[in-house]
Tab-separated table of C-alpha atoms in Angstrom:
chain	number	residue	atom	x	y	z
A	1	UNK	CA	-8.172	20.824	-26.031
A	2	UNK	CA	-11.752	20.561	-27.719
A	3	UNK	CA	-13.741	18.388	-25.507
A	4	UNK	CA	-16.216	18.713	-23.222
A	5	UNK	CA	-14.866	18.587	-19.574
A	6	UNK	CA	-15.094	15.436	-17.512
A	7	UNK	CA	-15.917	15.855	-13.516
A	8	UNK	CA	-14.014	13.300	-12.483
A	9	UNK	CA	-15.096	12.979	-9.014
A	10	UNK	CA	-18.728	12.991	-9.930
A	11	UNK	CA	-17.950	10.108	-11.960
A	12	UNK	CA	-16.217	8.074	-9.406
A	13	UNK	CA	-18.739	8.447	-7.010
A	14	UNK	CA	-21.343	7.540	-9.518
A	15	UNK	CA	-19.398	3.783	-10.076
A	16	UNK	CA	-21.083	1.138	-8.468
A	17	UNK	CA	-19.412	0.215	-5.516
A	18	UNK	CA	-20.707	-3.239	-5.431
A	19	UNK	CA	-18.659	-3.771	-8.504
A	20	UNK	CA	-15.441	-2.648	-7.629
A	21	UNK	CA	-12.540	-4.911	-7.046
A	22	UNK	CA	-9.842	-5.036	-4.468
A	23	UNK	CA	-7.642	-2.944	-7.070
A	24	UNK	CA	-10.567	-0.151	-7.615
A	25	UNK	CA	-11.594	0.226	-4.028
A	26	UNK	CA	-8.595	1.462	-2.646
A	27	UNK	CA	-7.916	4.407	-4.830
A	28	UNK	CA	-11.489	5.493	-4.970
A	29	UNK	CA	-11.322	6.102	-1.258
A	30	UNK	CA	-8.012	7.845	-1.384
A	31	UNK	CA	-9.630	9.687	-4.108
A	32	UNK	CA	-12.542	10.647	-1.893
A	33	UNK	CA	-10.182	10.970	1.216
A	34	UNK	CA	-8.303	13.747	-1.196
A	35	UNK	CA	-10.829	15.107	-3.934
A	36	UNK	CA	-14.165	14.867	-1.252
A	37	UNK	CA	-15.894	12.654	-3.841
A	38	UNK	CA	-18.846	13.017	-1.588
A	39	UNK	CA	-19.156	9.179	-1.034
A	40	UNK	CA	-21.845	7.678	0.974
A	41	UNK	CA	-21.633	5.814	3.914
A	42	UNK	CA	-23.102	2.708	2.228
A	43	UNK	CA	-20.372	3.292	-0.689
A	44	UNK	CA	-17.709	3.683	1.308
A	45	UNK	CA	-19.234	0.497	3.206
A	46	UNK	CA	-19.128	-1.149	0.130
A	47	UNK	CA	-15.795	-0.760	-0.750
A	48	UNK	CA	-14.582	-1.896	2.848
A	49	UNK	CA	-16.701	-5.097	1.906
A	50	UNK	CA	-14.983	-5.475	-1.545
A	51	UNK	CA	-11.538	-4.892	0.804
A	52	UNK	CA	-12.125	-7.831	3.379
A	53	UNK	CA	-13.722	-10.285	1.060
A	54	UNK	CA	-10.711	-10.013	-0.657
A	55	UNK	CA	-8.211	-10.202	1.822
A	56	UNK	CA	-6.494	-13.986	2.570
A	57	UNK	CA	-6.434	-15.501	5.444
A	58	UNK	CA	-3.272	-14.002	5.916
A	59	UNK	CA	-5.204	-10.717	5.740
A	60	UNK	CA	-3.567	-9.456	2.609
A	61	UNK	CA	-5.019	-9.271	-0.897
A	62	UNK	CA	-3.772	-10.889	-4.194
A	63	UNK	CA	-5.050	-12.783	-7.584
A	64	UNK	CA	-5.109	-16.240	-8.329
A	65	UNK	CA	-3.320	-16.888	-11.514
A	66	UNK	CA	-2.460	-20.031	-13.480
A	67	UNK	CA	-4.155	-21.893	-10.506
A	68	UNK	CA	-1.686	-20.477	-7.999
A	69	UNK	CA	-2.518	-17.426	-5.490
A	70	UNK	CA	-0.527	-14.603	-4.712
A	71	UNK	CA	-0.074	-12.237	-2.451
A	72	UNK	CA	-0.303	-8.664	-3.193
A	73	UNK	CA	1.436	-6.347	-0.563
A	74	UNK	CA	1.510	-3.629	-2.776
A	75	UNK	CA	-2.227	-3.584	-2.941
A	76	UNK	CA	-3.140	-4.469	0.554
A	77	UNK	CA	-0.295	-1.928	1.939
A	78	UNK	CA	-2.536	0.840	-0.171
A	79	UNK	CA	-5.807	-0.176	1.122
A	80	UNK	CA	-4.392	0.037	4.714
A	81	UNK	CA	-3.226	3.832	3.713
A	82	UNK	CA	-7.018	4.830	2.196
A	83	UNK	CA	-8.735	2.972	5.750
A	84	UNK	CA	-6.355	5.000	7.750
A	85	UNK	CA	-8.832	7.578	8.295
A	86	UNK	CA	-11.632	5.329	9.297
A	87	UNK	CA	-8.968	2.670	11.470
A	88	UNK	CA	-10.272	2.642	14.778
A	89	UNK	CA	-13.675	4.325	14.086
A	90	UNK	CA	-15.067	1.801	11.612
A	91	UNK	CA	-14.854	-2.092	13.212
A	92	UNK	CA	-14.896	-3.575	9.030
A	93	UNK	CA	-12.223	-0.937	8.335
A	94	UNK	CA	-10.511	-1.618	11.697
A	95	UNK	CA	-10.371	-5.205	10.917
A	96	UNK	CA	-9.083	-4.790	7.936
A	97	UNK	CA	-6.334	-2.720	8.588
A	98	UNK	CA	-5.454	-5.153	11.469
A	99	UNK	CA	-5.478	-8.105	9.211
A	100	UNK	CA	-3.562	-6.312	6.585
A	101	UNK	CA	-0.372	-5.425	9.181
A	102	UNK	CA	-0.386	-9.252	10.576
A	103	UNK	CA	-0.395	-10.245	7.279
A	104	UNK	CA	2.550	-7.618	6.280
A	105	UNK	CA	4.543	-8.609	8.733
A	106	UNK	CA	4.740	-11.950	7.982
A	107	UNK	CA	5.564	-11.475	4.228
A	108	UNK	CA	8.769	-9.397	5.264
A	109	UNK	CA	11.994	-11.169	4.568
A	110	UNK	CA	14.814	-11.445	6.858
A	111	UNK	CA	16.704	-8.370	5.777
A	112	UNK	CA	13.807	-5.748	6.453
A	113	UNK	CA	12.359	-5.687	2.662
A	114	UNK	CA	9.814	-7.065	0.936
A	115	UNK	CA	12.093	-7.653	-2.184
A	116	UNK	CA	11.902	-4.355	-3.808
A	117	UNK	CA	11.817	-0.896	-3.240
A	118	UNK	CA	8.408	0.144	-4.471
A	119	UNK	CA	6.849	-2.848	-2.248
A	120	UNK	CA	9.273	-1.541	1.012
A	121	UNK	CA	7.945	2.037	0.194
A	122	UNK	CA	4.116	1.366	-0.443
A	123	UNK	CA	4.049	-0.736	2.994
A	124	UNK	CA	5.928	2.512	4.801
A	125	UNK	CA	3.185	4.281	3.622
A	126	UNK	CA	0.241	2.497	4.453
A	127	UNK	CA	1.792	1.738	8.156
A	128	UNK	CA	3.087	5.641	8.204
A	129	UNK	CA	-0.964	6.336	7.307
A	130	UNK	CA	-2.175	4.804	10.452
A	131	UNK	CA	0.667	5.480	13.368
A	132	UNK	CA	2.872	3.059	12.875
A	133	UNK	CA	6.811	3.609	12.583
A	134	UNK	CA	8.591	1.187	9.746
A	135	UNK	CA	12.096	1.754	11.564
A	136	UNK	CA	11.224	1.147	14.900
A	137	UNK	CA	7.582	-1.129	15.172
A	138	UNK	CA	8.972	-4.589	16.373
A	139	UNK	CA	6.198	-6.197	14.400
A	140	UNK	CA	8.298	-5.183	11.066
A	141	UNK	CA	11.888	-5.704	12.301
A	142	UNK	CA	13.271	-8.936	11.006
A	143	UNK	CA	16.686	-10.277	12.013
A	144	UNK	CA	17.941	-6.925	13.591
A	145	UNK	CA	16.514	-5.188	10.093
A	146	UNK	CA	13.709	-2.818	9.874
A	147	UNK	CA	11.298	-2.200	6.872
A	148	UNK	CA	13.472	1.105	6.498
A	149	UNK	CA	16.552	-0.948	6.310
A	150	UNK	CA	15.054	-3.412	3.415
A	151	UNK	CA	14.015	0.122	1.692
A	152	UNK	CA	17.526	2.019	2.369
A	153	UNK	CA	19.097	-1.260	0.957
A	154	UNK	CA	17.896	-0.560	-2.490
A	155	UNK	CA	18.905	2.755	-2.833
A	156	UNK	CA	22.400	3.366	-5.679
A	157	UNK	CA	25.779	4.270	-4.686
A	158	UNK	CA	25.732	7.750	-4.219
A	159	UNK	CA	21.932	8.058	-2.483
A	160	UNK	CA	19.905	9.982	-5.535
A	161	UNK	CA	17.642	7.195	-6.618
A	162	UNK	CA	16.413	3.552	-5.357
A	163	UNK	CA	17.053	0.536	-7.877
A	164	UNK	CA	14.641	-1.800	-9.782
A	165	UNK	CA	15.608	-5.146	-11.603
A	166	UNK	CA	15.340	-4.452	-14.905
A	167	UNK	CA	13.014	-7.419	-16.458
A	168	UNK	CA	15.118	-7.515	-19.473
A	169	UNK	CA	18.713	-7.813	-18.184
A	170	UNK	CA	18.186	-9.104	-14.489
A	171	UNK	CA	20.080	-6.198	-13.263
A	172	UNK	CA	19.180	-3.789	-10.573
A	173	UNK	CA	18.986	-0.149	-12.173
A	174	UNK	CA	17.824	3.386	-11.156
A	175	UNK	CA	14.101	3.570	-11.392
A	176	UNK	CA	11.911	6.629	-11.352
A	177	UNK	CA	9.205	5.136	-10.032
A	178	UNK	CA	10.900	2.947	-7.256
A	179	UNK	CA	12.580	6.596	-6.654
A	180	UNK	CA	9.531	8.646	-6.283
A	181	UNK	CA	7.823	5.887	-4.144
A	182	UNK	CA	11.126	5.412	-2.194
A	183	UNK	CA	11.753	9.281	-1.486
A	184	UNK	CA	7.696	9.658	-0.622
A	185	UNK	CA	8.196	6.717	1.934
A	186	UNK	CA	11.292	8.659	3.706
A	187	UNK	CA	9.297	11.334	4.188
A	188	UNK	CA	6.370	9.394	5.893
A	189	UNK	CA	8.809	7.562	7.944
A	190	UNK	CA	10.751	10.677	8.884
A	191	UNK	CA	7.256	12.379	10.255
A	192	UNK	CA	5.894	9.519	11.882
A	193	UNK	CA	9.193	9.056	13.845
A	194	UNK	CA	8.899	12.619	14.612
């Protein structure tokens, strides 16, 4: 209590796109896609332009750190999820997107994850977003194993939550948030299969 209120959507909109990174831009389109932020069209061309100067030539996004690169499906697997809506209508957004799934596909490991469940479920959800089934697309079946295989393999015992290594004792344990992003993904798989 006490303070004035904020409109939050009036703010975003008011940020100068131009400035954004590859970590803003996706969630200010998701939050215009959701909230109606009333972007522009040269905003939200913008932000696709902050997207695909970032993305590798692998087509995903990352950081350079310590004078390495790395890749950041997490990120890129989000952006695909906010361009869903303009994939196939927009050719920078289409790109993109495009880019993005190549680049996916070829950071999948042999048994169907990407190494952890919040990665497995992010991707599901950006490919879910634009049409494109994580169980059954041969572009993101590896070995026999399907990005809903590598996700199902880090669910517990008895099927109420999906693990996380725990930084500290290098042990998988139940996670919330690998759980809520895990149990979100299921249900985007389940009605894009549908």
């Amino acid at each position: 209590g006490g303070g004035a209120a904020l409109n939050v959507p009036a703010l975003l909109a008011a940020l100068p796109a131009e400035e954004m990174s590859v970590y803003d831009a996706p969630w200010v389109l998701l939050a215009d896609l959701q909230g109606d932020l009333g972007l522009t069209d040269v905003q939200r061309g913008t932000l696709i332009s902050v997207l695909r100067s970032g993305q590798s030539g692998a087509g995903l996004l990352g950081y350079d750190y310590g004078g390495s690169h790395y890749d950041d499906p997490d990120t890129t697997a989000t952006a695909v999820a906010a361009l869903a809506y303009l994939y196939k209508i927009d050719p920078d957004a289409t790109l993109f997107v495009e880019g993005a799934v190549d680049g996916l596909s070829g950071l999948q490991t042999e048994n169907g994850s990407f190494g952890n469940a919040n990665t497995d479920a992010m991707v599901i959800t950006g490919l879910a977003a634009i049409g494109v089934d994580p169980a059954a697309d041969d572009r993101f079946i590896k070995n026999g194993n399907s990005l809903l295989d590598g996700l199902l393999s880090h669910l517990n015992e008895d099927g109420t939550a999906f693990r996380a290594l725990n930084w500290t004792t290098g042990v998988p344990e139940d996670n919330a948030l690998a759980t809520e992003q895990g149990f979100r993904a299921l249900i985007a798989a389940d009605r894009i299969a549908k």
